[in-house]
């Protein structure tokens, strides 16, 4: 990452090459990292990414940079499928534990930071919850609507990805190839009213037959924000329209981060971030990804219960390159 000249090089997913890090403002770094969806415990696969981001921050600070590190807490809007299908994960968690979504969010947010502390992960400069920024998201969607990037169908307000000529550039695929790949790999049925498979929901309407625990009034109807809009809005609110670094896991590349870029550049005409960094998965055996959806998770508390110091796991993560899969046995 660094060299004897004090230069720092990073692999930029956006350009698909290693680049010299040059901050927008001399001596300062503005960095946004996608935080947890707080409907359950974060597992050690999640924490591998947060350890990589913590190491990046420490290297930057060691080299004299002042780092403003922002992390979101997703406490609404993240559906069980990243591709805008399924139930809200927060509602699923509330049903599982027979609590309110607000209780679930508070409990698992607290547990996340307790586990992060056990792994010696620095607390972000700013931690921002999605539900504290609903008005900001509504205003942002309204501006996208004014610029002609949105349309309304039966279940919500959508972003028209065909309006951006370079949509999908983070993946290395163009708009047509991305839509074809989604069609070929579809495991769920897409809303047939969407103009393009890659279009995504900015504001989802509440069901007409029941009241959700988390829903808000908006110019388009009662509902809740999509997952992608929260990170764009909060990143820009706390770091500005154009900042230095955006981090996350490699699973964020094809949908979440691609859509963050689309929303931001549609409104501002500027790059959201100069450098996009992504960490690879922690896997079992032959590349079986650790995932809550598959029920294959090990938490920090699991390690403690088995007699391991959490810092031993941190050390394990540091023995492998962050862009290479790390096998956990």
PDB file of C-alpha atoms in Angstrom:
ATOM      1  CA  UNK A   1       0.000   0.000   0.000  1.00  0.00           C
ATOM      2  CA  UNK A   2       2.828   2.395   0.841  1.00  0.00           C
ATOM      3  CA  UNK A   3       6.498   2.718  -0.177  1.00  0.00           C
ATOM      4  CA  UNK A   4       9.767   4.192   1.087  1.00  0.00           C
ATOM      5  CA  UNK A   5       8.940   7.572  -0.486  1.00  0.00           C
ATOM      6  CA  UNK A   6       5.861   7.938   1.669  1.00  0.00           C
ATOM      7  CA  UNK A   7       3.593   7.414  -1.324  1.00  0.00           C
ATOM      8  CA  UNK A   8       0.422   5.362  -0.963  1.00  0.00           C
ATOM      9  CA  UNK A   9      -0.888   3.251  -3.820  1.00  0.00           C
ATOM     10  CA  UNK A  10      -4.359   1.708  -3.874  1.00  0.00           C
ATOM     11  CA  UNK A  11      -6.192  -0.560  -6.294  1.00  0.00           C
ATOM     12  CA  UNK A  12      -9.083   1.472  -7.663  1.00  0.00           C
ATOM     13  CA  UNK A  13     -12.059  -0.683  -8.678  1.00  0.00           C
ATOM     14  CA  UNK A  14     -13.347   2.204 -10.805  1.00  0.00           C
ATOM     15  CA  UNK A  15     -10.303   2.219 -13.086  1.00  0.00           C
ATOM     16  CA  UNK A  16      -9.345  -1.435 -12.491  1.00  0.00           C
ATOM     17  CA  UNK A  17      -5.738  -0.551 -11.752  1.00  0.00           C
ATOM     18  CA  UNK A  18      -3.329   0.395  -8.974  1.00  0.00           C
ATOM     19  CA  UNK A  19      -3.014   4.153  -8.587  1.00  0.00           C
ATOM     20  CA  UNK A  20      -1.079   6.670  -6.534  1.00  0.00           C
ATOM     21  CA  UNK A  21      -3.400   8.113  -3.900  1.00  0.00           C
ATOM     22  CA  UNK A  22      -3.725  11.882  -4.268  1.00  0.00           C
ATOM     23  CA  UNK A  23      -6.256  13.540  -1.929  1.00  0.00           C
ATOM     24  CA  UNK A  24      -8.639  16.228  -3.122  1.00  0.00           C
ATOM     25  CA  UNK A  25      -7.510  18.471  -0.271  1.00  0.00           C
ATOM     26  CA  UNK A  26      -3.866  18.305   0.754  1.00  0.00           C
ATOM     27  CA  UNK A  27      -3.323  16.495   4.038  1.00  0.00           C
ATOM     28  CA  UNK A  28      -6.960  15.466   4.420  1.00  0.00           C
ATOM     29  CA  UNK A  29      -8.923  12.360   3.435  1.00  0.00           C
ATOM     30  CA  UNK A  30     -12.690  12.041   3.272  1.00  0.00           C
ATOM     31  CA  UNK A  31     -13.712   8.369   3.347  1.00  0.00           C
ATOM     32  CA  UNK A  32     -17.121   6.679   3.317  1.00  0.00           C
ATOM     33  CA  UNK A  33     -17.607   3.035   4.277  1.00  0.00           C
ATOM     34  CA  UNK A  34     -20.831   1.075   3.950  1.00  0.00           C
ATOM     35  CA  UNK A  35     -21.896  -0.031   7.406  1.00  0.00           C
ATOM     36  CA  UNK A  36     -24.040  -2.910   8.655  1.00  0.00           C
ATOM     37  CA  UNK A  37     -27.720  -3.628   8.170  1.00  0.00           C
ATOM     38  CA  UNK A  38     -28.626  -3.994  11.820  1.00  0.00           C
ATOM     39  CA  UNK A  39     -31.208  -6.783  11.773  1.00  0.00           C
ATOM     40  CA  UNK A  40     -28.864  -9.445  13.167  1.00  0.00           C
ATOM     41  CA  UNK A  41     -25.315  -9.869  14.452  1.00  0.00           C
ATOM     42  CA  UNK A  42     -22.529  -8.968  12.045  1.00  0.00           C
ATOM     43  CA  UNK A  43     -20.472 -12.090  11.310  1.00  0.00           C
ATOM     44  CA  UNK A  44     -16.708 -12.391  10.973  1.00  0.00           C
ATOM     45  CA  UNK A  45     -17.013 -12.297   7.184  1.00  0.00           C
ATOM     46  CA  UNK A  46     -18.502  -8.820   7.513  1.00  0.00           C
ATOM     47  CA  UNK A  47     -15.793  -7.865   9.959  1.00  0.00           C
ATOM     48  CA  UNK A  48     -13.062  -8.895   7.555  1.00  0.00           C
ATOM     49  CA  UNK A  49     -14.126  -5.934   5.400  1.00  0.00           C
ATOM     50  CA  UNK A  50     -14.271  -3.575   8.383  1.00  0.00           C
ATOM     51  CA  UNK A  51     -10.788  -4.680   9.469  1.00  0.00           C
ATOM     52  CA  UNK A  52      -9.463  -3.897   5.976  1.00  0.00           C
ATOM     53  CA  UNK A  53     -11.088  -0.447   6.135  1.00  0.00           C
ATOM     54  CA  UNK A  54      -9.658   0.109   9.612  1.00  0.00           C
ATOM     55  CA  UNK A  55      -6.179  -0.788   8.362  1.00  0.00           C
ATOM     56  CA  UNK A  56      -6.577   1.625   5.441  1.00  0.00           C
ATOM     57  CA  UNK A  57      -7.535   4.416   7.804  1.00  0.00           C
ATOM     58  CA  UNK A  58      -4.618   3.666  10.133  1.00  0.00           C
ATOM     59  CA  UNK A  59      -2.138   3.665   7.224  1.00  0.00           C
ATOM     60  CA  UNK A  60      -3.473   7.015   6.035  1.00  0.00           C
ATOM     61  CA  UNK A  61      -3.247   8.501   9.527  1.00  0.00           C
ATOM     62  CA  UNK A  62       0.244   7.035  10.055  1.00  0.00           C
ATOM     63  CA  UNK A  63       1.306   8.857   6.892  1.00  0.00           C
ATOM     64  CA  UNK A  64       0.082  12.170   8.269  1.00  0.00           C
ATOM     65  CA  UNK A  65      -3.392  12.445   6.770  1.00  0.00           C
ATOM     66  CA  UNK A  66      -6.337  13.745   8.761  1.00  0.00           C
ATOM     67  CA  UNK A  67      -9.100  11.225   8.010  1.00  0.00           C
ATOM     68  CA  UNK A  68     -12.805  11.997   8.193  1.00  0.00           C
ATOM     69  CA  UNK A  69     -14.361   8.537   8.223  1.00  0.00           C
ATOM     70  CA  UNK A  70     -18.132   8.240   7.761  1.00  0.00           C
ATOM     71  CA  UNK A  71     -20.076   4.994   8.199  1.00  0.00           C
ATOM     72  CA  UNK A  72     -23.807   4.504   7.763  1.00  0.00           C
ATOM     73  CA  UNK A  73     -26.109   2.280   9.762  1.00  0.00           C
ATOM     74  CA  UNK A  74     -28.790   0.720   7.555  1.00  0.00           C
ATOM     75  CA  UNK A  75     -31.895   0.465   9.710  1.00  0.00           C
ATOM     76  CA  UNK A  76     -34.511   0.590   6.935  1.00  0.00           C
ATOM     77  CA  UNK A  77     -34.907  -0.204   3.251  1.00  0.00           C
ATOM     78  CA  UNK A  78     -32.486  -3.104   2.687  1.00  0.00           C
ATOM     79  CA  UNK A  79     -34.548  -5.913   1.191  1.00  0.00           C
ATOM     80  CA  UNK A  80     -33.680  -9.601   1.477  1.00  0.00           C
ATOM     81  CA  UNK A  81     -32.486  -9.440  -2.145  1.00  0.00           C
ATOM     82  CA  UNK A  82     -30.144  -6.609  -3.121  1.00  0.00           C
ATOM     83  CA  UNK A  83     -32.005  -6.455  -6.455  1.00  0.00           C
ATOM     84  CA  UNK A  84     -35.136  -4.786  -5.011  1.00  0.00           C
ATOM     85  CA  UNK A  85     -37.101  -7.912  -4.143  1.00  0.00           C
ATOM     86  CA  UNK A  86     -38.169  -9.609  -0.931  1.00  0.00           C
ATOM     87  CA  UNK A  87     -38.941  -8.270   2.521  1.00  0.00           C
ATOM     88  CA  UNK A  88     -37.229  -5.490   4.444  1.00  0.00           C
ATOM     89  CA  UNK A  89     -34.510  -7.191   6.503  1.00  0.00           C
ATOM     90  CA  UNK A  90     -35.397  -5.052   9.514  1.00  0.00           C
ATOM     91  CA  UNK A  91     -38.989  -6.291   9.427  1.00  0.00           C
ATOM     92  CA  UNK A  92     -37.713  -9.873   9.134  1.00  0.00           C
ATOM     93  CA  UNK A  93     -35.543  -9.369  12.220  1.00  0.00           C
ATOM     94  CA  UNK A  94     -38.423  -7.871  14.180  1.00  0.00           C
ATOM     95  CA  UNK A  95     -40.710 -10.789  13.314  1.00  0.00           C
ATOM     96  CA  UNK A  96     -38.008 -13.294  14.251  1.00  0.00           C
ATOM     97  CA  UNK A  97     -37.528 -11.833  17.712  1.00  0.00           C
ATOM     98  CA  UNK A  98     -41.033 -10.477  18.300  1.00  0.00           C
ATOM     99  CA  UNK A  99     -39.742  -6.975  18.913  1.00  0.00           C
ATOM    100  CA  UNK A 100     -40.206  -3.655  17.156  1.00  0.00           C
ATOM    101  CA  UNK A 101     -37.872  -2.738  14.306  1.00  0.00           C
ATOM    102  CA  UNK A 102     -36.635   0.165  16.417  1.00  0.00           C
ATOM    103  CA  UNK A 103     -35.667  -2.195  19.240  1.00  0.00           C
ATOM    104  CA  UNK A 104     -33.937  -4.507  16.758  1.00  0.00           C
ATOM    105  CA  UNK A 105     -32.005  -1.598  15.231  1.00  0.00           C
ATOM    106  CA  UNK A 106     -30.844  -0.237  18.588  1.00  0.00           C
ATOM    107  CA  UNK A 107     -29.798  -3.649  19.918  1.00  0.00           C
ATOM    108  CA  UNK A 108     -27.799  -4.800  16.884  1.00  0.00           C
ATOM    109  CA  UNK A 109     -26.199  -1.396  16.352  1.00  0.00           C
ATOM    110  CA  UNK A 110     -24.892  -1.558  19.918  1.00  0.00           C
ATOM    111  CA  UNK A 111     -23.686  -5.142  19.445  1.00  0.00           C
ATOM    112  CA  UNK A 112     -21.928  -4.226  16.199  1.00  0.00           C
ATOM    113  CA  UNK A 113     -19.804  -1.567  17.861  1.00  0.00           C
ATOM    114  CA  UNK A 114     -19.096  -3.786  20.861  1.00  0.00           C
ATOM    115  CA  UNK A 115     -17.726  -6.445  18.496  1.00  0.00           C
ATOM    116  CA  UNK A 116     -15.810  -3.836  16.500  1.00  0.00           C
ATOM    117  CA  UNK A 117     -14.139  -2.652  19.698  1.00  0.00           C
ATOM    118  CA  UNK A 118     -13.123  -6.231  20.548  1.00  0.00           C
ATOM    119  CA  UNK A 119     -11.443  -6.384  17.128  1.00  0.00           C
ATOM    120  CA  UNK A 120      -9.631  -3.084  17.820  1.00  0.00           C
ATOM    121  CA  UNK A 121     -11.471  -1.323  14.985  1.00  0.00           C
ATOM    122  CA  UNK A 122     -11.487   2.454  15.374  1.00  0.00           C
ATOM    123  CA  UNK A 123     -14.914   4.029  15.650  1.00  0.00           C
ATOM    124  CA  UNK A 124     -15.764   6.138  12.561  1.00  0.00           C
ATOM    125  CA  UNK A 125     -15.600   9.903  12.864  1.00  0.00           C
ATOM    126  CA  UNK A 126     -19.309  10.062  12.019  1.00  0.00           C
ATOM    127  CA  UNK A 127     -21.884   7.269  12.341  1.00  0.00           C
ATOM    128  CA  UNK A 128     -25.165   8.079  10.589  1.00  0.00           C
ATOM    129  CA  UNK A 129     -28.430   6.142  10.737  1.00  0.00           C
ATOM    130  CA  UNK A 130     -30.633   5.955   7.653  1.00  0.00           C
ATOM    131  CA  UNK A 131     -33.817   6.663   9.616  1.00  0.00           C
ATOM    132  CA  UNK A 132     -32.368   9.985  10.810  1.00  0.00           C
ATOM    133  CA  UNK A 133     -32.060  11.179   7.199  1.00  0.00           C
ATOM    134  CA  UNK A 134     -35.439  10.427   5.608  1.00  0.00           C
ATOM    135  CA  UNK A 135     -36.155  14.100   4.824  1.00  0.00           C
ATOM    136  CA  UNK A 136     -32.764  14.400   3.101  1.00  0.00           C
ATOM    137  CA  UNK A 137     -33.512  11.340   0.977  1.00  0.00           C
ATOM    138  CA  UNK A 138     -36.951  12.615  -0.040  1.00  0.00           C
ATOM    139  CA  UNK A 139     -35.438  15.930  -1.105  1.00  0.00           C
ATOM    140  CA  UNK A 140     -32.725  14.159  -3.110  1.00  0.00           C
ATOM    141  CA  UNK A 141     -35.287  11.983  -4.917  1.00  0.00           C
ATOM    142  CA  UNK A 142     -37.351  15.085  -5.669  1.00  0.00           C
ATOM    143  CA  UNK A 143     -34.323  16.683  -7.340  1.00  0.00           C
ATOM    144  CA  UNK A 144     -33.686  13.543  -9.400  1.00  0.00           C
ATOM    145  CA  UNK A 145     -37.338  13.669 -10.441  1.00  0.00           C
ATOM    146  CA  UNK A 146     -36.962  17.297 -11.540  1.00  0.00           C
ATOM    147  CA  UNK A 147     -34.027  16.283 -13.741  1.00  0.00           C
ATOM    148  CA  UNK A 148     -36.038  13.523 -15.407  1.00  0.00           C
ATOM    149  CA  UNK A 149     -34.252  10.471 -13.962  1.00  0.00           C
ATOM    150  CA  UNK A 150     -37.245   8.862 -12.238  1.00  0.00           C
ATOM    151  CA  UNK A 151     -40.544   7.181 -13.048  1.00  0.00           C
ATOM    152  CA  UNK A 152     -43.359   5.752 -10.951  1.00  0.00           C
ATOM    153  CA  UNK A 153     -44.828   2.254 -11.187  1.00  0.00           C
ATOM    154  CA  UNK A 154     -47.073   0.160  -8.974  1.00  0.00           C
ATOM    155  CA  UNK A 155     -44.666  -0.366  -6.068  1.00  0.00           C
ATOM    156  CA  UNK A 156     -42.556   2.771  -5.999  1.00  0.00           C
ATOM    157  CA  UNK A 157     -40.421   5.487  -7.544  1.00  0.00           C
ATOM    158  CA  UNK A 158     -37.623   4.102  -9.725  1.00  0.00           C
ATOM    159  CA  UNK A 159     -34.370   5.401 -11.194  1.00  0.00           C
ATOM    160  CA  UNK A 160     -34.135   4.997 -14.977  1.00  0.00           C
ATOM    161  CA  UNK A 161     -30.621   3.625 -15.514  1.00  0.00           C
ATOM    162  CA  UNK A 162     -30.857   4.048 -19.303  1.00  0.00           C
ATOM    163  CA  UNK A 163     -30.554   7.820 -18.779  1.00  0.00           C
ATOM    164  CA  UNK A 164     -26.865   7.478 -17.836  1.00  0.00           C
ATOM    165  CA  UNK A 165     -24.499   6.737 -20.706  1.00  0.00           C
ATOM    166  CA  UNK A 166     -21.848   5.122 -18.500  1.00  0.00           C
ATOM    167  CA  UNK A 167     -24.085   3.261 -16.048  1.00  0.00           C
ATOM    168  CA  UNK A 168     -22.259   0.193 -14.752  1.00  0.00           C
ATOM    169  CA  UNK A 169     -18.723   1.498 -15.253  1.00  0.00           C
ATOM    170  CA  UNK A 170     -17.689   0.269 -11.799  1.00  0.00           C
ATOM    171  CA  UNK A 171     -18.321  -3.307 -12.960  1.00  0.00           C
ATOM    172  CA  UNK A 172     -16.409  -2.914 -16.219  1.00  0.00           C
ATOM    173  CA  UNK A 173     -19.621  -3.651 -18.149  1.00  0.00           C
ATOM    174  CA  UNK A 174     -21.806  -1.272 -20.134  1.00  0.00           C
ATOM    175  CA  UNK A 175     -25.565  -0.818 -19.734  1.00  0.00           C
ATOM    176  CA  UNK A 176     -26.538  -3.474 -22.282  1.00  0.00           C
ATOM    177  CA  UNK A 177     -24.172  -6.122 -20.929  1.00  0.00           C
ATOM    178  CA  UNK A 178     -25.303  -5.492 -17.351  1.00  0.00           C
ATOM    179  CA  UNK A 179     -28.949  -5.953 -18.284  1.00  0.00           C
ATOM    180  CA  UNK A 180     -28.156  -9.122 -20.222  1.00  0.00           C
ATOM    181  CA  UNK A 181     -26.164 -10.551 -17.315  1.00  0.00           C
ATOM    182  CA  UNK A 182     -29.041  -9.853 -14.937  1.00  0.00           C
ATOM    183  CA  UNK A 183     -31.465 -11.542 -17.297  1.00  0.00           C
ATOM    184  CA  UNK A 184     -29.236 -14.596 -17.693  1.00  0.00           C
ATOM    185  CA  UNK A 185     -28.525 -14.978 -13.987  1.00  0.00           C
ATOM    186  CA  UNK A 186     -31.963 -14.105 -12.640  1.00  0.00           C
ATOM    187  CA  UNK A 187     -32.994 -16.266  -9.685  1.00  0.00           C
ATOM    188  CA  UNK A 188     -36.002 -14.122  -8.845  1.00  0.00           C
ATOM    189  CA  UNK A 189     -38.769 -12.604 -10.919  1.00  0.00           C
ATOM    190  CA  UNK A 190     -38.255  -8.921 -11.664  1.00  0.00           C
ATOM    191  CA  UNK A 191     -41.094  -6.422 -11.630  1.00  0.00           C
ATOM    192  CA  UNK A 192     -42.306  -6.506 -15.267  1.00  0.00           C
ATOM    193  CA  UNK A 193     -43.251  -2.827 -15.055  1.00  0.00           C
ATOM    194  CA  UNK A 194     -39.613  -1.772 -14.729  1.00  0.00           C
ATOM    195  CA  UNK A 195     -38.256  -0.172 -17.904  1.00  0.00           C
ATOM    196  CA  UNK A 196     -34.883  -1.878 -17.505  1.00  0.00           C
ATOM    197  CA  UNK A 197     -33.721  -4.773 -15.322  1.00  0.00           C
ATOM    198  CA  UNK A 198     -31.036  -2.529 -13.834  1.00  0.00           C
ATOM    199  CA  UNK A 199     -33.526   0.144 -12.734  1.00  0.00           C
ATOM    200  CA  UNK A 200     -33.770   0.381  -8.963  1.00  0.00           C
ATOM    201  CA  UNK A 201     -36.212   1.652  -6.375  1.00  0.00           C
ATOM    202  CA  UNK A 202     -35.634   5.052  -4.790  1.00  0.00           C
ATOM    203  CA  UNK A 203     -38.842   5.143  -2.746  1.00  0.00           C
ATOM    204  CA  UNK A 204     -40.960   2.046  -2.122  1.00  0.00           C
ATOM    205  CA  UNK A 205     -44.657   2.353  -1.386  1.00  0.00           C
ATOM    206  CA  UNK A 206     -46.054   0.724   1.733  1.00  0.00           C
ATOM    207  CA  UNK A 207     -48.481  -2.170   1.178  1.00  0.00           C
ATOM    208  CA  UNK A 208     -52.070  -0.974   0.901  1.00  0.00           C
ATOM    209  CA  UNK A 209     -53.391  -3.715   3.163  1.00  0.00           C
ATOM    210  CA  UNK A 210     -51.218  -3.081   6.216  1.00  0.00           C
ATOM    211  CA  UNK A 211     -49.198  -0.441   8.045  1.00  0.00           C
ATOM    212  CA  UNK A 212     -45.452  -0.943   8.280  1.00  0.00           C
ATOM    213  CA  UNK A 213     -43.535  -0.192  11.479  1.00  0.00           C
ATOM    214  CA  UNK A 214     -41.240   2.085   9.490  1.00  0.00           C
ATOM    215  CA  UNK A 215     -42.972   4.297   6.932  1.00  0.00           C
ATOM    216  CA  UNK A 216     -43.081   7.995   6.126  1.00  0.00           C
ATOM    217  CA  UNK A 217     -45.160  10.438   4.099  1.00  0.00           C
ATOM    218  CA  UNK A 218     -43.626  11.630   0.841  1.00  0.00           C
ATOM    219  CA  UNK A 219     -44.740  13.567  -2.271  1.00  0.00           C
ATOM    220  CA  UNK A 220     -45.318  10.195  -3.984  1.00  0.00           C
ATOM    221  CA  UNK A 221     -47.112   8.377  -1.197  1.00  0.00           C
ATOM    222  CA  UNK A 222     -46.476   6.683   2.138  1.00  0.00           C
ATOM    223  CA  UNK A 223     -43.472   4.389   2.055  1.00  0.00           C
ATOM    224  CA  UNK A 224     -39.783   4.057   2.808  1.00  0.00           C
ATOM    225  CA  UNK A 225     -36.479   4.722   1.005  1.00  0.00           C
ATOM    226  CA  UNK A 226     -34.584   2.229  -1.106  1.00  0.00           C
ATOM    227  CA  UNK A 227     -31.265   0.907   0.149  1.00  0.00           C
ATOM    228  CA  UNK A 228     -29.020   2.669  -2.368  1.00  0.00           C
ATOM    229  CA  UNK A 229     -30.303   6.210  -1.854  1.00  0.00           C
ATOM    230  CA  UNK A 230     -29.266   6.304   1.799  1.00  0.00           C
ATOM    231  CA  UNK A 231     -25.540   5.930   1.168  1.00  0.00           C
ATOM    232  CA  UNK A 232     -25.444   8.504  -1.624  1.00  0.00           C
ATOM    233  CA  UNK A 233     -27.359  11.033   0.454  1.00  0.00           C
ATOM    234  CA  UNK A 234     -25.453  10.548   3.716  1.00  0.00           C
ATOM    235  CA  UNK A 235     -22.071  10.342   2.020  1.00  0.00           C
ATOM    236  CA  UNK A 236     -22.672  13.648   0.258  1.00  0.00           C
ATOM    237  CA  UNK A 237     -24.170  15.284   3.356  1.00  0.00           C
ATOM    238  CA  UNK A 238     -21.140  14.624   5.539  1.00  0.00           C
ATOM    239  CA  UNK A 239     -18.318  14.500   2.987  1.00  0.00           C
ATOM    240  CA  UNK A 240     -19.517  16.729   0.143  1.00  0.00           C
ATOM    241  CA  UNK A 241     -20.577  15.987  -3.423  1.00  0.00           C
ATOM    242  CA  UNK A 242     -17.102  14.725  -4.336  1.00  0.00           C
ATOM    243  CA  UNK A 243     -14.892  12.931  -1.828  1.00  0.00           C
ATOM    244  CA  UNK A 244     -11.745  10.805  -1.795  1.00  0.00           C
ATOM    245  CA  UNK A 245     -12.471   7.159  -0.934  1.00  0.00           C
ATOM    246  CA  UNK A 246     -15.491   4.863  -0.880  1.00  0.00           C
ATOM    247  CA  UNK A 247     -15.091   1.361   0.585  1.00  0.00           C
ATOM    248  CA  UNK A 248     -17.112  -1.820   0.918  1.00  0.00           C
ATOM    249  CA  UNK A 249     -17.186  -5.520   0.125  1.00  0.00           C
ATOM    250  CA  UNK A 250     -16.900  -6.878  -3.413  1.00  0.00           C
ATOM    251  CA  UNK A 251     -20.572  -7.855  -3.265  1.00  0.00           C
ATOM    252  CA  UNK A 252     -21.409  -4.131  -3.305  1.00  0.00           C
ATOM    253  CA  UNK A 253     -19.824  -3.557  -6.714  1.00  0.00           C
ATOM    254  CA  UNK A 254     -22.477  -4.747  -9.224  1.00  0.00           C
ATOM    255  CA  UNK A 255     -25.578  -3.282  -7.587  1.00  0.00           C
ATOM    256  CA  UNK A 256     -25.221  -1.113  -4.483  1.00  0.00           C
ATOM    257  CA  UNK A 257     -22.142   0.905  -5.378  1.00  0.00           C
ATOM    258  CA  UNK A 258     -23.027   0.998  -9.063  1.00  0.00           C
ATOM    259  CA  UNK A 259     -26.354   2.558  -8.099  1.00  0.00           C
ATOM    260  CA  UNK A 260     -24.774   4.966  -5.635  1.00  0.00           C
ATOM    261  CA  UNK A 261     -22.626   6.298  -8.458  1.00  0.00           C
ATOM    262  CA  UNK A 262     -25.643   6.577 -10.760  1.00  0.00           C
ATOM    263  CA  UNK A 263     -27.683   8.613  -8.262  1.00  0.00           C
ATOM    264  CA  UNK A 264     -24.813  10.942  -7.429  1.00  0.00           C
ATOM    265  CA  UNK A 265     -23.549  11.628 -10.934  1.00  0.00           C
ATOM    266  CA  UNK A 266     -27.081  12.083 -12.285  1.00  0.00           C
ATOM    267  CA  UNK A 267     -27.630  14.957  -9.870  1.00  0.00           C
ATOM    268  CA  UNK A 268     -24.206  16.588  -9.610  1.00  0.00           C
ATOM    269  CA  UNK A 269     -22.398  15.638 -12.811  1.00  0.00           C
ATOM    270  CA  UNK A 270     -19.337  14.941 -10.630  1.00  0.00           C
ATOM    271  CA  UNK A 271     -17.631  11.713  -9.565  1.00  0.00           C
ATOM    272  CA  UNK A 272     -18.948  10.649  -6.162  1.00  0.00           C
ATOM    273  CA  UNK A 273     -15.531   9.357  -5.057  1.00  0.00           C
ATOM    274  CA  UNK A 274     -12.115   9.241  -6.693  1.00  0.00           C
ATOM    275  CA  UNK A 275     -11.074   5.844  -5.326  1.00  0.00           C
ATOM    276  CA  UNK A 276     -13.294   2.803  -4.830  1.00  0.00           C
ATOM    277  CA  UNK A 277     -11.803   0.017  -2.686  1.00  0.00           C
ATOM    278  CA  UNK A 278     -13.390  -3.391  -2.135  1.00  0.00           C
ATOM    279  CA  UNK A 279     -12.501  -6.306   0.117  1.00  0.00           C
ATOM    280  CA  UNK A 280     -12.903  -9.966  -0.845  1.00  0.00           C
ATOM    281  CA  UNK A 281     -14.907 -12.581   1.038  1.00  0.00           C
ATOM    282  CA  UNK A 282     -14.064 -14.751   3.994  1.00  0.00           C
ATOM    283  CA  UNK A 283     -14.991 -18.254   2.852  1.00  0.00           C
ATOM    284  CA  UNK A 284     -15.423 -21.797   4.114  1.00  0.00           C
ATOM    285  CA  UNK A 285     -13.552 -24.549   2.269  1.00  0.00           C
ATOM    286  CA  UNK A 286     -14.061 -24.289  -1.496  1.00  0.00           C
ATOM    287  CA  UNK A 287     -15.193 -20.674  -1.799  1.00  0.00           C
ATOM    288  CA  UNK A 288     -18.420 -21.019   0.191  1.00  0.00           C
ATOM    289  CA  UNK A 289     -19.144 -17.462   1.255  1.00  0.00           C
ATOM    290  CA  UNK A 290     -20.111 -16.777   4.848  1.00  0.00           C
ATOM    291  CA  UNK A 291     -23.633 -15.336   4.642  1.00  0.00           C
ATOM    292  CA  UNK A 292     -26.532 -14.710   7.013  1.00  0.00           C
ATOM    293  CA  UNK A 293     -29.001 -15.680   4.283  1.00  0.00           C
ATOM    294  CA  UNK A 294     -27.506 -19.179   4.143  1.00  0.00           C
ATOM    295  CA  UNK A 295     -27.378 -19.499   7.919  1.00  0.00           C
ATOM    296  CA  UNK A 296     -23.603 -19.953   7.721  1.00  0.00           C
ATOM    297  CA  UNK A 297     -22.269 -17.431  10.183  1.00  0.00           C
ATOM    298  CA  UNK A 298     -19.695 -17.227  12.915  1.00  0.00           C
ATOM    299  CA  UNK A 299     -19.833 -14.174  15.140  1.00  0.00           C
ATOM    300  CA  UNK A 300     -17.137 -12.563  17.254  1.00  0.00           C
ATOM    301  CA  UNK A 301     -18.901 -13.999  20.300  1.00  0.00           C
ATOM    302  CA  UNK A 302     -18.679 -17.474  18.720  1.00  0.00           C
ATOM    303  CA  UNK A 303     -14.885 -17.077  18.606  1.00  0.00           C
ATOM    304  CA  UNK A 304     -14.818 -15.994  22.247  1.00  0.00           C
ATOM    305  CA  UNK A 305     -17.023 -18.919  23.273  1.00  0.00           C
ATOM    306  CA  UNK A 306     -14.610 -21.284  21.507  1.00  0.00           C
ATOM    307  CA  UNK A 307     -11.694 -19.843  23.471  1.00  0.00           C
ATOM    308  CA  UNK A 308     -10.180 -17.559  20.814  1.00  0.00           C
ATOM    309  CA  UNK A 309      -9.092 -13.979  21.348  1.00  0.00           C
ATOM    310  CA  UNK A 310     -10.869 -11.739  18.780  1.00  0.00           C
ATOM    311  CA  UNK A 311      -7.499 -10.164  18.016  1.00  0.00           C
ATOM    312  CA  UNK A 312      -6.325 -13.549  16.730  1.00  0.00           C
ATOM    313  CA  UNK A 313      -8.987 -13.221  14.027  1.00  0.00           C
ATOM    314  CA  UNK A 314      -7.803  -9.693  13.270  1.00  0.00           C
ATOM    315  CA  UNK A 315      -4.287 -11.083  12.844  1.00  0.00           C
ATOM    316  CA  UNK A 316      -5.618 -13.815  10.542  1.00  0.00           C
ATOM    317  CA  UNK A 317      -7.206 -11.165   8.322  1.00  0.00           C
ATOM    318  CA  UNK A 318      -3.911  -9.291   8.119  1.00  0.00           C
ATOM    319  CA  UNK A 319      -2.110 -12.410   6.848  1.00  0.00           C
ATOM    320  CA  UNK A 320      -3.988 -12.319   3.524  1.00  0.00           C
ATOM    321  CA  UNK A 321      -4.310  -9.656   0.824  1.00  0.00           C
ATOM    322  CA  UNK A 322      -7.608  -7.851   1.274  1.00  0.00           C
ATOM    323  CA  UNK A 323      -8.589  -8.474  -2.375  1.00  0.00           C
ATOM    324  CA  UNK A 324      -8.005 -12.237  -2.096  1.00  0.00           C
ATOM    325  CA  UNK A 325     -10.429 -14.721  -0.589  1.00  0.00           C
ATOM    326  CA  UNK A 326      -9.450 -15.820   2.896  1.00  0.00           C
ATOM    327  CA  UNK A 327     -10.310 -19.400   3.823  1.00  0.00           C
ATOM    328  CA  UNK A 328     -11.544 -19.854   7.379  1.00  0.00           C
ATOM    329  CA  UNK A 329     -11.395 -23.351   8.895  1.00  0.00           C
TER     330      UNK A 329
END
